[in-house]
JSON list of C-alpha atoms in Angstrom, two decimals:
[
{"chain": "H", "resi": 969, "resn": "UNK", "atom": "CA", "xyz": [62.91, -69.63, -11.71]},
{"chain": "H", "resi": 970, "resn": "UNK", "atom": "CA", "xyz": [61.59, -73.03, -10.95]},
{"chain": "H", "resi": 971, "resn": "UNK", "atom": "CA", "xyz": [64.33, -75.59, -10.83]},
{"chain": "H", "resi": 972, "resn": "UNK", "atom": "CA", "xyz": [63.28, -79.13, -12.21]},
{"chain": "H", "resi": 973, "resn": "UNK", "atom": "CA", "xyz": [63.88, -81.49, -9.05]},
{"chain": "H", "resi": 974, "resn": "UNK", "atom": "CA", "xyz": [65.43, -84.92, -9.94]},
{"chain": "H", "resi": 975, "resn": "UNK", "atom": "CA", "xyz": [63.66, -87.71, -8.66]},
{"chain": "H", "resi": 976, "resn": "UNK", "atom": "CA", "xyz": [66.53, -89.89, -7.46]},
{"chain": "H", "resi": 977, "resn": "UNK", "atom": "CA", "xyz": [64.24, -93.06, -6.51]},
{"chain": "H", "resi": 978, "resn": "UNK", "atom": "CA", "xyz": [62.79, -93.07, -10.21]},
{"chain": "H", "resi": 979, "resn": "UNK", "atom": "CA", "xyz": [66.42, -92.52, -11.64]},
{"chain": "H", "resi": 980, "resn": "UNK", "atom": "CA", "xyz": [67.78, -95.32, -9.38]},
{"chain": "H", "resi": 981, "resn": "UNK", "atom": "CA", "xyz": [64.84, -97.67, -10.61]},
{"chain": "H", "resi": 982, "resn": "UNK", "atom": "CA", "xyz": [65.75, -97.13, -14.25]},
{"chain": "H", "resi": 983, "resn": "UNK", "atom": "CA", "xyz": [69.44, -97.60, -13.57]},
{"chain": "H", "resi": 984, "resn": "UNK", "atom": "CA", "xyz": [68.60, -100.94, -11.92]},
{"chain": "H", "resi": 985, "resn": "UNK", "atom": "CA", "xyz": [66.54, -101.84, -14.77]},
{"chain": "H", "resi": 986, "resn": "UNK", "atom": "CA", "xyz": [69.33, -100.94, -17.49]},
{"chain": "H", "resi": 987, "resn": "UNK", "atom": "CA", "xyz": [71.86, -102.60, -15.69]},
{"chain": "H", "resi": 988, "resn": "UNK", "atom": "CA", "xyz": [70.04, -105.76, -14.33]},
{"chain": "H", "resi": 989, "resn": "UNK", "atom": "CA", "xyz": [71.15, -105.56, -11.06]},
{"chain": "H", "resi": 990, "resn": "UNK", "atom": "CA", "xyz": [68.97, -107.18, -8.33]},
{"chain": "H", "resi": 991, "resn": "UNK", "atom": "CA", "xyz": [69.72, -104.54, -5.60]},
{"chain": "H", "resi": 992, "resn": "UNK", "atom": "CA", "xyz": [70.69, -101.03, -6.10]},
{"chain": "H", "resi": 993, "resn": "UNK", "atom": "CA", "xyz": [71.21, -98.14, -3.46]},
{"chain": "H", "resi": 994, "resn": "UNK", "atom": "CA", "xyz": [72.33, -94.85, -2.89]},
{"chain": "H", "resi": 995, "resn": "UNK", "atom": "CA", "xyz": [73.64, -93.76, 0.27]},
{"chain": "H", "resi": 996, "resn": "UNK", "atom": "CA", "xyz": [74.26, -90.05, 1.07]},
{"chain": "H", "resi": 997, "resn": "UNK", "atom": "CA", "xyz": [76.28, -88.16, 3.42]},
{"chain": "H", "resi": 998, "resn": "UNK", "atom": "CA", "xyz": [75.15, -86.05, 5.90]},
{"chain": "H", "resi": 999, "resn": "UNK", "atom": "CA", "xyz": [77.54, -83.70, 8.20]},
{"chain": "H", "resi": 1000, "resn": "UNK", "atom": "CA", "xyz": [77.49, -84.76, 11.88]},
{"chain": "H", "resi": 1001, "resn": "UNK", "atom": "CA", "xyz": [78.95, -83.11, 14.83]},
{"chain": "H", "resi": 1002, "resn": "UNK", "atom": "CA", "xyz": [82.47, -84.65, 14.62]},
{"chain": "H", "resi": 1003, "resn": "UNK", "atom": "CA", "xyz": [82.08, -87.04, 11.84]},
{"chain": "H", "resi": 1004, "resn": "UNK", "atom": "CA", "xyz": [80.24, -87.86, 8.75]},
{"chain": "H", "resi": 1005, "resn": "UNK", "atom": "CA", "xyz": [77.10, -89.96, 9.10]},
{"chain": "H", "resi": 1006, "resn": "UNK", "atom": "CA", "xyz": [76.43, -92.09, 5.84]},
{"chain": "H", "resi": 1007, "resn": "UNK", "atom": "CA", "xyz": [72.66, -93.46, 5.32]},
{"chain": "H", "resi": 1008, "resn": "UNK", "atom": "CA", "xyz": [71.20, -95.42, 2.74]},
{"chain": "H", "resi": 1009, "resn": "UNK", "atom": "CA", "xyz": [68.59, -92.99, 1.12]},
{"chain": "H", "resi": 1010, "resn": "UNK", "atom": "CA", "xyz": [67.39, -94.78, -2.06]},
{"chain": "H", "resi": 1011, "resn": "UNK", "atom": "CA", "xyz": [67.00, -98.35, -2.69]},
{"chain": "H", "resi": 1012, "resn": "UNK", "atom": "CA", "xyz": [65.55, -100.36, -5.43]},
{"chain": "H", "resi": 1013, "resn": "UNK", "atom": "CA", "xyz": [65.10, -104.06, -5.26]},
{"chain": "H", "resi": 1014, "resn": "UNK", "atom": "CA", "xyz": [65.31, -104.35, -1.73]},
{"chain": "H", "resi": 1015, "resn": "UNK", "atom": "CA", "xyz": [64.20, -107.30, 0.42]},
{"chain": "H", "resi": 1016, "resn": "UNK", "atom": "CA", "xyz": [63.34, -105.37, 3.58]},
{"chain": "H", "resi": 1017, "resn": "UNK", "atom": "CA", "xyz": [63.39, -101.81, 5.00]},
{"chain": "H", "resi": 1018, "resn": "UNK", "atom": "CA", "xyz": [66.14, -102.85, 7.24]},
{"chain": "H", "resi": 1019, "resn": "UNK", "atom": "CA", "xyz": [68.46, -100.80, 5.21]},
{"chain": "H", "resi": 1020, "resn": "UNK", "atom": "CA", "xyz": [66.77, -97.34, 6.98]},
{"chain": "H", "resi": 1021, "resn": "UNK", "atom": "CA", "xyz": [68.33, -98.59, 10.21]},
{"chain": "H", "resi": 1022, "resn": "UNK", "atom": "CA", "xyz": [71.80, -98.36, 9.08]},
{"chain": "H", "resi": 1023, "resn": "UNK", "atom": "CA", "xyz": [73.91, -95.42, 9.98]},
{"chain": "H", "resi": 1024, "resn": "UNK", "atom": "CA", "xyz": [77.49, -95.69, 9.40]},
{"chain": "H", "resi": 1025, "resn": "UNK", "atom": "CA", "xyz": [80.77, -93.42, 9.96]},
{"chain": "H", "resi": 1026, "resn": "UNK", "atom": "CA", "xyz": [83.11, -92.62, 7.50]},
{"chain": "H", "resi": 1027, "resn": "UNK", "atom": "CA", "xyz": [85.34, -95.69, 6.87]},
{"chain": "H", "resi": 1028, "resn": "UNK", "atom": "CA", "xyz": [82.82, -98.19, 8.02]},
{"chain": "H", "resi": 1029, "resn": "UNK", "atom": "CA", "xyz": [80.90, -100.41, 6.03]},
{"chain": "H", "resi": 1030, "resn": "UNK", "atom": "CA", "xyz": [80.69, -100.61, 2.42]},
{"chain": "H", "resi": 1031, "resn": "UNK", "atom": "CA", "xyz": [79.36, -96.84, 1.72]},
{"chain": "H", "resi": 1032, "resn": "UNK", "atom": "CA", "xyz": [81.81, -95.53, 4.42]},
{"chain": "H", "resi": 1033, "resn": "UNK", "atom": "CA", "xyz": [85.13, -97.17, 3.05]},
{"chain": "H", "resi": 1034, "resn": "UNK", "atom": "CA", "xyz": [84.07, -95.71, -0.43]},
{"chain": "H", "resi": 1035, "resn": "UNK", "atom": "CA", "xyz": [83.25, -92.27, 0.91]},
{"chain": "H", "resi": 1036, "resn": "UNK", "atom": "CA", "xyz": [86.42, -92.06, 3.06]},
{"chain": "H", "resi": 1037, "resn": "UNK", "atom": "CA", "xyz": [88.67, -93.32, 0.14]},
{"chain": "H", "resi": 1038, "resn": "UNK", "atom": "CA", "xyz": [86.83, -91.69, -2.65]},
{"chain": "H", "resi": 1039, "resn": "UNK", "atom": "CA", "xyz": [87.81, -94.91, -4.79]},
{"chain": "H", "resi": 1040, "resn": "UNK", "atom": "CA", "xyz": [85.38, -97.76, -5.73]},
{"chain": "H", "resi": 1041, "resn": "UNK", "atom": "CA", "xyz": [84.77, -101.08, -4.08]},
{"chain": "H", "resi": 1042, "resn": "UNK", "atom": "CA", "xyz": [84.47, -104.12, -6.06]},
{"chain": "H", "resi": 1043, "resn": "UNK", "atom": "CA", "xyz": [83.41, -107.73, -4.76]},
{"chain": "H", "resi": 1044, "resn": "UNK", "atom": "CA", "xyz": [82.77, -110.11, -7.03]},
{"chain": "H", "resi": 1045, "resn": "UNK", "atom": "CA", "xyz": [82.51, -112.74, -4.47]},
{"chain": "H", "resi": 1046, "resn": "UNK", "atom": "CA", "xyz": [81.40, -111.86, -0.75]},
{"chain": "H", "resi": 1047, "resn": "UNK", "atom": "CA", "xyz": [82.15, -115.33, 0.16]},
{"chain": "H", "resi": 1048, "resn": "UNK", "atom": "CA", "xyz": [85.91, -115.09, -1.32]},
{"chain": "H", "resi": 1049, "resn": "UNK", "atom": "CA", "xyz": [86.60, -111.48, -0.36]},
{"chain": "H", "resi": 1050, "resn": "UNK", "atom": "CA", "xyz": [85.32, -110.87, 2.88]},
{"chain": "H", "resi": 1051, "resn": "UNK", "atom": "CA", "xyz": [85.74, -113.39, 5.98]},
{"chain": "H", "resi": 1052, "resn": "UNK", "atom": "CA", "xyz": [82.52, -114.56, 7.55]},
{"chain": "H", "resi": 1053, "resn": "UNK", "atom": "CA", "xyz": [83.37, -113.29, 11.15]},
{"chain": "H", "resi": 1054, "resn": "UNK", "atom": "CA", "xyz": [83.76, -109.66, 9.82]},
{"chain": "H", "resi": 1055, "resn": "UNK", "atom": "CA", "xyz": [80.47, -109.76, 7.89]},
{"chain": "H", "resi": 1056, "resn": "UNK", "atom": "CA", "xyz": [78.79, -108.11, 10.65]},
{"chain": "H", "resi": 1057, "resn": "UNK", "atom": "CA", "xyz": [80.79, -104.69, 9.47]},
{"chain": "H", "resi": 1058, "resn": "UNK", "atom": "CA", "xyz": [78.89, -104.85, 6.09]},
{"chain": "H", "resi": 1059, "resn": "UNK", "atom": "CA", "xyz": [74.98, -104.33, 7.20]},
{"chain": "H", "resi": 1060, "resn": "UNK", "atom": "CA", "xyz": [73.77, -103.88, 3.48]},
{"chain": "H", "resi": 1061, "resn": "UNK", "atom": "CA", "xyz": [75.30, -107.13, 2.65]},
{"chain": "H", "resi": 1062, "resn": "UNK", "atom": "CA", "xyz": [73.53, -109.13, 5.30]},
{"chain": "H", "resi": 1063, "resn": "UNK", "atom": "CA", "xyz": [70.26, -107.26, 5.06]},
{"chain": "H", "resi": 1064, "resn": "UNK", "atom": "CA", "xyz": [70.05, -107.73, 1.34]},
{"chain": "H", "resi": 1065, "resn": "UNK", "atom": "CA", "xyz": [71.93, -111.07, 1.19]},
{"chain": "H", "resi": 1066, "resn": "UNK", "atom": "CA", "xyz": [74.10, -109.92, -1.49]},
{"chain": "H", "resi": 1067, "resn": "UNK", "atom": "CA", "xyz": [76.70, -112.19, -2.80]},
{"chain": "H", "resi": 1068, "resn": "UNK", "atom": "CA", "xyz": [78.44, -109.81, -5.14]},
{"chain": "H", "resi": 1069, "resn": "UNK", "atom": "CA", "xyz": [78.65, -106.14, -5.62]},
{"chain": "H", "resi": 1070, "resn": "UNK", "atom": "CA", "xyz": [80.33, -102.93, -6.77]},
{"chain": "H", "resi": 1071, "resn": "UNK", "atom": "CA", "xyz": [80.14, -99.46, -5.14]},
{"chain": "H", "resi": 1072, "resn": "UNK", "atom": "CA", "xyz": [81.23, -96.28, -6.61]},
{"chain": "H", "resi": 1073, "resn": "UNK", "atom": "CA", "xyz": [81.67, -92.77, -5.07]},
{"chain": "H", "resi": 1074, "resn": "UNK", "atom": "CA", "xyz": [79.28, -90.06, -6.21]},
{"chain": "H", "resi": 1075, "resn": "UNK", "atom": "CA", "xyz": [80.99, -86.99, -6.53]},
{"chain": "H", "resi": 1076, "resn": "UNK", "atom": "CA", "xyz": [79.47, -83.51, -6.48]},
{"chain": "H", "resi": 1077, "resn": "UNK", "atom": "CA", "xyz": [81.85, -80.27, -6.84]},
{"chain": "H", "resi": 1078, "resn": "UNK", "atom": "CA", "xyz": [84.91, -82.26, -5.81]},
{"chain": "H", "resi": 1079, "resn": "UNK", "atom": "CA", "xyz": [83.65, -83.89, -2.89]},
{"chain": "H", "resi": 1080, "resn": "UNK", "atom": "CA", "xyz": [82.36, -87.29, -2.18]},
{"chain": "H", "resi": 1081, "resn": "UNK", "atom": "CA", "xyz": [78.75, -86.73, -1.56]},
{"chain": "H", "resi": 1082, "resn": "UNK", "atom": "CA", "xyz": [77.37, -90.26, -1.80]},
{"chain": "H", "resi": 1083, "resn": "UNK", "atom": "CA", "xyz": [77.96, -94.04, -2.77]},
{"chain": "H", "resi": 1084, "resn": "UNK", "atom": "CA", "xyz": [75.97, -95.57, -5.73]},
{"chain": "H", "resi": 1085, "resn": "UNK", "atom": "CA", "xyz": [75.93, -99.56, -4.98]},
{"chain": "H", "resi": 1086, "resn": "UNK", "atom": "CA", "xyz": [74.64, -102.45, -7.15]},
{"chain": "H", "resi": 1087, "resn": "UNK", "atom": "CA", "xyz": [74.51, -105.97, -6.19]},
{"chain": "H", "resi": 1088, "resn": "UNK", "atom": "CA", "xyz": [73.49, -109.42, -6.78]},
{"chain": "H", "resi": 1089, "resn": "UNK", "atom": "CA", "xyz": [72.11, -112.24, -4.38]},
{"chain": "H", "resi": 1090, "resn": "UNK", "atom": "CA", "xyz": [72.36, -115.17, -6.87]},
{"chain": "H", "resi": 1091, "resn": "UNK", "atom": "CA", "xyz": [74.88, -117.12, -9.03]},
{"chain": "H", "resi": 1092, "resn": "UNK", "atom": "CA", "xyz": [75.38, -113.70, -11.27]},
{"chain": "H", "resi": 1093, "resn": "UNK", "atom": "CA", "xyz": [78.75, -112.01, -10.20]},
{"chain": "H", "resi": 1094, "resn": "UNK", "atom": "CA", "xyz": [79.49, -108.51, -10.58]},
{"chain": "H", "resi": 1095, "resn": "UNK", "atom": "CA", "xyz": [82.53, -107.92, -13.29]},
{"chain": "H", "resi": 1096, "resn": "UNK", "atom": "CA", "xyz": [84.90, -105.11, -14.19]},
{"chain": "H", "resi": 1097, "resn": "UNK", "atom": "CA", "xyz": [82.42, -104.12, -16.75]},
{"chain": "H", "resi": 1098, "resn": "UNK", "atom": "CA", "xyz": [79.71, -103.39, -14.11]},
{"chain": "H", "resi": 1099, "resn": "UNK", "atom": "CA", "xyz": [82.33, -101.39, -12.27]},
{"chain": "H", "resi": 1100, "resn": "UNK", "atom": "CA", "xyz": [83.10, -99.37, -15.21]},
{"chain": "H", "resi": 1101, "resn": "UNK", "atom": "CA", "xyz": [79.85, -99.07, -16.27]},
{"chain": "H", "resi": 1102, "resn": "UNK", "atom": "CA", "xyz": [78.93, -97.42, -12.85]},
{"chain": "H", "resi": 1103, "resn": "UNK", "atom": "CA", "xyz": [81.86, -95.48, -12.91]},
{"chain": "H", "resi": 1104, "resn": "UNK", "atom": "CA", "xyz": [80.83, -93.90, -16.24]},
{"chain": "H", "resi": 1105, "resn": "UNK", "atom": "CA", "xyz": [77.54, -93.19, -14.78]},
{"chain": "H", "resi": 1106, "resn": "UNK", "atom": "CA", "xyz": [78.56, -91.57, -11.63]},
{"chain": "H", "resi": 1107, "resn": "UNK", "atom": "CA", "xyz": [80.91, -89.28, -13.63]},
{"chain": "H", "resi": 1108, "resn": "UNK", "atom": "CA", "xyz": [78.20, -88.19, -15.68]},
{"chain": "H", "resi": 1109, "resn": "UNK", "atom": "CA", "xyz": [76.06, -87.13, -12.58]},
{"chain": "H", "resi": 1110, "resn": "UNK", "atom": "CA", "xyz": [73.22, -88.62, -10.99]},
{"chain": "H", "resi": 1111, "resn": "UNK", "atom": "CA", "xyz": [69.99, -86.44, -9.70]},
{"chain": "H", "resi": 1112, "resn": "UNK", "atom": "CA", "xyz": [72.00, -83.13, -8.37]},
{"chain": "H", "resi": 1113, "resn": "UNK", "atom": "CA", "xyz": [75.33, -84.82, -7.90]},
{"chain": "H", "resi": 1114, "resn": "UNK", "atom": "CA", "xyz": [77.24, -83.56, -10.92]},
{"chain": "H", "resi": 1115, "resn": "UNK", "atom": "CA", "xyz": [80.08, -86.06, -11.07]},
{"chain": "H", "resi": 1116, "resn": "UNK", "atom": "CA", "xyz": [82.82, -83.58, -10.78]},
{"chain": "H", "resi": 1117, "resn": "UNK", "atom": "CA", "xyz": [85.78, -85.28, -9.34]},
{"chain": "H", "resi": 1118, "resn": "UNK", "atom": "CA", "xyz": [88.75, -83.18, -8.13]},
{"chain": "H", "resi": 1119, "resn": "UNK", "atom": "CA", "xyz": [91.08, -82.58, -10.93]},
{"chain": "H", "resi": 1120, "resn": "UNK", "atom": "CA", "xyz": [95.13, -82.17, -11.04]},
{"chain": "H", "resi": 1121, "resn": "UNK", "atom": "CA", "xyz": [95.27, -80.12, -14.23]}
]
């Protein structure tokens, strides 16, 4: 039986258009020898290809923190929420000149398998509604990631 392969790039482009983000990306987790490596695999609305060079460990950068904690990250204003001298810890914010963003964990079979990030570059700021919309979207599943989170029932 042939399985229908979902095109995550097309899906991401569509999500970005629907929610009107200037930049959107999906980072996926790859098991490594002693840790997990997180890489941006799919992007939409990017300024350049520098995201391809970014390889983060669990707990580092936006995707690493979301992956490690399993909790979303909401940064309505990069200028107000992140100290200028620690911006180097967030390469995607620098490379894509993001001024505001939300990032949510992408769950698959009770494990965080990736991170979905939506961001803005201009005056528009991410809102709690943007966060809720992405959380709802992630829970419904994206691509082959089924959105199933650990339940306590």
